[in-house]
């Protein structure tokens, strides 16, 4: 089916946008998002299945983070205008989540009896969850400028 990709959506635009995440900084960004998607997803799945009663809000937020990381990974890997749009929304939601959850987890620790990926601005993950959406948004801005120059 040449009119669809493996996920059932339209194929990426025939530009070199996809190639821009096939090597260099774009590839690293996709890889880090992929690792975080797997890590947050696995952590949330175990916590929701085994410990849900202990900290339901924290575990649901970790599951949300995993979904956001998956969306960012797919958007960045796909490239093209649609992929960039998906990644832009995912990175914006991620940044808002890290800032809101990070602030709330420090202001009211009792509301978060267990950590989420975004608690303390991602402190448990070396603050990568705070830096990652900023790097993603900067990369997307760069990619958009490159696409504009290409016409």
mmCIF file of C-alpha atoms in Angstrom:
data_model
loop_
_atom_site.group_PDB
_atom_site.id
_atom_site.type_symbol
_atom_site.label_atom_id
_atom_site.label_comp_id
_atom_site.label_asym_id
_atom_site.label_seq_id
_atom_site.Cartn_x
_atom_site.Cartn_y
_atom_site.Cartn_z
ATOM 1 C CA UNK A 1 0.000 0.000 0.000
ATOM 2 C CA UNK A 2 2.031 2.990 -1.144
ATOM 3 C CA UNK A 3 -0.656 5.401 0.115
ATOM 4 C CA UNK A 4 -0.113 4.425 3.775
ATOM 5 C CA UNK A 5 2.753 3.925 6.171
ATOM 6 C CA UNK A 6 3.110 1.057 8.664
ATOM 7 C CA UNK A 7 0.833 2.856 11.146
ATOM 8 C CA UNK A 8 -1.955 3.322 8.590
ATOM 9 C CA UNK A 9 -1.355 7.027 8.086
ATOM 10 C CA UNK A 10 -0.196 8.859 5.000
ATOM 11 C CA UNK A 11 3.462 8.303 4.131
ATOM 12 C CA UNK A 12 5.955 11.017 5.051
ATOM 13 C CA UNK A 13 6.402 13.821 2.577
ATOM 14 C CA UNK A 14 9.074 13.050 -0.020
ATOM 15 C CA UNK A 15 11.600 15.523 1.383
ATOM 16 C CA UNK A 16 14.849 14.962 3.177
ATOM 17 C CA UNK A 17 13.156 15.817 6.498
ATOM 18 C CA UNK A 18 13.072 12.151 7.466
ATOM 19 C CA UNK A 19 16.727 11.822 6.534
ATOM 20 C CA UNK A 20 17.519 14.649 8.981
ATOM 21 C CA UNK A 21 16.648 12.341 11.881
ATOM 22 C CA UNK A 22 18.456 9.384 10.335
ATOM 23 C CA UNK A 23 21.853 10.691 11.425
ATOM 24 C CA UNK A 24 23.527 13.209 13.700
ATOM 25 C CA UNK A 25 21.694 15.158 16.404
ATOM 26 C CA UNK A 26 18.274 14.239 15.046
ATOM 27 C CA UNK A 27 19.024 10.546 15.377
ATOM 28 C CA UNK A 28 20.248 11.018 18.961
ATOM 29 C CA UNK A 29 17.083 12.944 19.819
ATOM 30 C CA UNK A 30 14.857 10.195 18.389
ATOM 31 C CA UNK A 31 16.880 7.549 20.253
ATOM 32 C CA UNK A 32 16.654 9.354 23.601
ATOM 33 C CA UNK A 33 12.912 9.864 23.182
ATOM 34 C CA UNK A 34 12.570 6.178 22.295
ATOM 35 C CA UNK A 35 14.476 5.116 25.412
ATOM 36 C CA UNK A 36 12.339 7.387 27.581
ATOM 37 C CA UNK A 37 9.163 6.043 25.965
ATOM 38 C CA UNK A 38 10.208 2.493 26.830
ATOM 39 C CA UNK A 39 11.450 3.355 30.320
ATOM 40 C CA UNK A 40 8.442 5.454 31.307
ATOM 41 C CA UNK A 41 6.026 2.976 29.742
ATOM 42 C CA UNK A 42 7.546 -0.045 31.481
ATOM 43 C CA UNK A 43 7.740 1.765 34.807
ATOM 44 C CA UNK A 44 4.141 2.968 34.562
ATOM 45 C CA UNK A 45 2.855 -0.457 33.506
ATOM 46 C CA UNK A 46 4.446 -2.146 36.522
ATOM 47 C CA UNK A 47 3.342 0.585 38.919
ATOM 48 C CA UNK A 48 -0.231 0.621 37.625
ATOM 49 C CA UNK A 49 -0.467 -3.171 37.766
ATOM 50 C CA UNK A 50 1.194 -3.738 41.139
ATOM 51 C CA UNK A 51 1.136 -0.520 43.189
ATOM 52 C CA UNK A 52 -1.777 1.548 41.868
ATOM 53 C CA UNK A 53 -3.340 2.079 45.325
ATOM 54 C CA UNK A 54 -0.132 3.588 46.707
ATOM 55 C CA UNK A 55 0.099 6.638 44.415
ATOM 56 C CA UNK A 56 -2.481 6.583 41.603
ATOM 57 C CA UNK A 57 -1.863 10.178 40.477
ATOM 58 C CA UNK A 58 1.887 9.682 40.196
ATOM 59 C CA UNK A 59 1.525 6.427 38.264
ATOM 60 C CA UNK A 60 -1.079 7.823 35.878
ATOM 61 C CA UNK A 61 1.170 10.821 35.221
ATOM 62 C CA UNK A 62 4.046 8.449 34.443
ATOM 63 C CA UNK A 63 1.769 6.653 31.970
ATOM 64 C CA UNK A 64 0.858 10.008 30.397
ATOM 65 C CA UNK A 65 4.561 10.834 30.116
ATOM 66 C CA UNK A 66 5.128 7.531 28.313
ATOM 67 C CA UNK A 67 2.375 8.329 25.800
ATOM 68 C CA UNK A 68 3.863 11.787 25.210
ATOM 69 C CA UNK A 69 7.327 10.279 24.677
ATOM 70 C CA UNK A 70 5.920 7.772 22.170
ATOM 71 C CA UNK A 71 4.187 10.584 20.249
ATOM 72 C CA UNK A 72 7.373 12.674 20.212
ATOM 73 C CA UNK A 73 9.434 9.694 19.047
ATOM 74 C CA UNK A 74 7.051 8.929 16.191
ATOM 75 C CA UNK A 75 6.735 12.575 15.151
ATOM 76 C CA UNK A 76 10.479 13.170 15.144
ATOM 77 C CA UNK A 77 11.228 9.907 13.344
ATOM 78 C CA UNK A 78 8.578 10.477 10.675
ATOM 79 C CA UNK A 79 9.711 13.934 9.745
ATOM 80 C CA UNK A 80 7.813 16.009 7.225
ATOM 81 C CA UNK A 81 5.283 18.664 8.132
ATOM 82 C CA UNK A 82 2.889 16.233 9.850
ATOM 83 C CA UNK A 83 5.646 14.599 11.856
ATOM 84 C CA UNK A 84 6.985 17.965 12.973
ATOM 85 C CA UNK A 85 3.490 19.038 14.003
ATOM 86 C CA UNK A 86 3.009 15.852 16.053
ATOM 87 C CA UNK A 87 6.415 16.270 17.681
ATOM 88 C CA UNK A 88 5.751 19.962 18.372
ATOM 89 C CA UNK A 89 2.539 19.194 20.253
ATOM 90 C CA UNK A 90 4.216 16.339 22.136
ATOM 91 C CA UNK A 91 7.223 18.464 23.133
ATOM 92 C CA UNK A 92 4.984 21.353 24.235
ATOM 93 C CA UNK A 93 2.807 19.017 26.336
ATOM 94 C CA UNK A 94 5.945 17.439 27.777
ATOM 95 C CA UNK A 95 7.466 20.794 28.725
ATOM 96 C CA UNK A 96 4.204 21.930 30.334
ATOM 97 C CA UNK A 97 3.952 18.602 32.169
ATOM 98 C CA UNK A 98 7.504 18.777 33.487
ATOM 99 C CA UNK A 99 7.027 22.361 34.676
ATOM 100 C CA UNK A 100 3.600 21.831 36.262
ATOM 101 C CA UNK A 101 4.265 18.418 37.815
ATOM 102 C CA UNK A 102 7.776 19.450 38.835
ATOM 103 C CA UNK A 103 6.471 22.540 40.615
ATOM 104 C CA UNK A 104 3.537 20.738 42.255
ATOM 105 C CA UNK A 105 5.721 17.845 43.408
ATOM 106 C CA UNK A 106 8.021 20.286 45.190
ATOM 107 C CA UNK A 107 5.252 22.555 46.518
ATOM 108 C CA UNK A 108 3.044 19.697 47.796
ATOM 109 C CA UNK A 109 5.097 16.516 48.225
ATOM 110 C CA UNK A 110 2.175 14.800 49.999
ATOM 111 C CA UNK A 111 0.234 14.837 46.709
ATOM 112 C CA UNK A 112 3.006 12.731 45.167
ATOM 113 C CA UNK A 113 3.811 9.887 47.582
ATOM 114 C CA UNK A 114 5.889 8.297 44.810
ATOM 115 C CA UNK A 115 7.863 9.948 42.032
ATOM 116 C CA UNK A 116 6.737 10.385 38.454
ATOM 117 C CA UNK A 117 9.080 10.812 35.506
ATOM 118 C CA UNK A 118 8.437 14.543 35.789
ATOM 119 C CA UNK A 119 8.665 14.919 39.621
ATOM 120 C CA UNK A 120 11.177 17.510 40.747
ATOM 121 C CA UNK A 121 11.597 18.543 37.106
ATOM 122 C CA UNK A 122 12.896 15.074 36.251
ATOM 123 C CA UNK A 123 15.457 15.007 39.052
ATOM 124 C CA UNK A 124 15.324 11.203 39.287
ATOM 125 C CA UNK A 125 16.339 11.017 35.620
ATOM 126 C CA UNK A 126 19.177 13.534 35.755
ATOM 127 C CA UNK A 127 16.868 16.401 34.719
ATOM 128 C CA UNK A 128 16.769 14.954 31.196
ATOM 129 C CA UNK A 129 12.938 15.240 31.175
ATOM 130 C CA UNK A 130 13.372 19.008 31.632
ATOM 131 C CA UNK A 131 16.052 19.402 28.956
ATOM 132 C CA UNK A 132 14.542 17.002 26.403
ATOM 133 C CA UNK A 133 11.482 19.041 25.345
ATOM 134 C CA UNK A 134 13.593 22.195 25.101
ATOM 135 C CA UNK A 135 16.072 20.384 22.846
ATOM 136 C CA UNK A 136 13.172 18.899 20.886
ATOM 137 C CA UNK A 137 11.561 22.295 20.350
ATOM 138 C CA UNK A 138 14.885 23.819 19.284
ATOM 139 C CA UNK A 139 15.450 20.947 16.836
ATOM 140 C CA UNK A 140 11.942 21.366 15.432
ATOM 141 C CA UNK A 141 12.496 25.103 14.954
ATOM 142 C CA UNK A 142 15.735 24.338 13.118
ATOM 143 C CA UNK A 143 13.984 21.741 10.941
ATOM 144 C CA UNK A 144 11.195 24.193 10.153
ATOM 145 C CA UNK A 145 13.723 26.827 9.084
ATOM 146 C CA UNK A 146 15.510 24.271 6.890
ATOM 147 C CA UNK A 147 12.191 23.261 5.303
ATOM 148 C CA UNK A 148 11.317 26.933 4.668
ATOM 149 C CA UNK A 149 14.657 27.509 2.912
ATOM 150 C CA UNK A 150 14.035 24.492 0.694
ATOM 151 C CA UNK A 151 10.771 26.004 -0.399
#
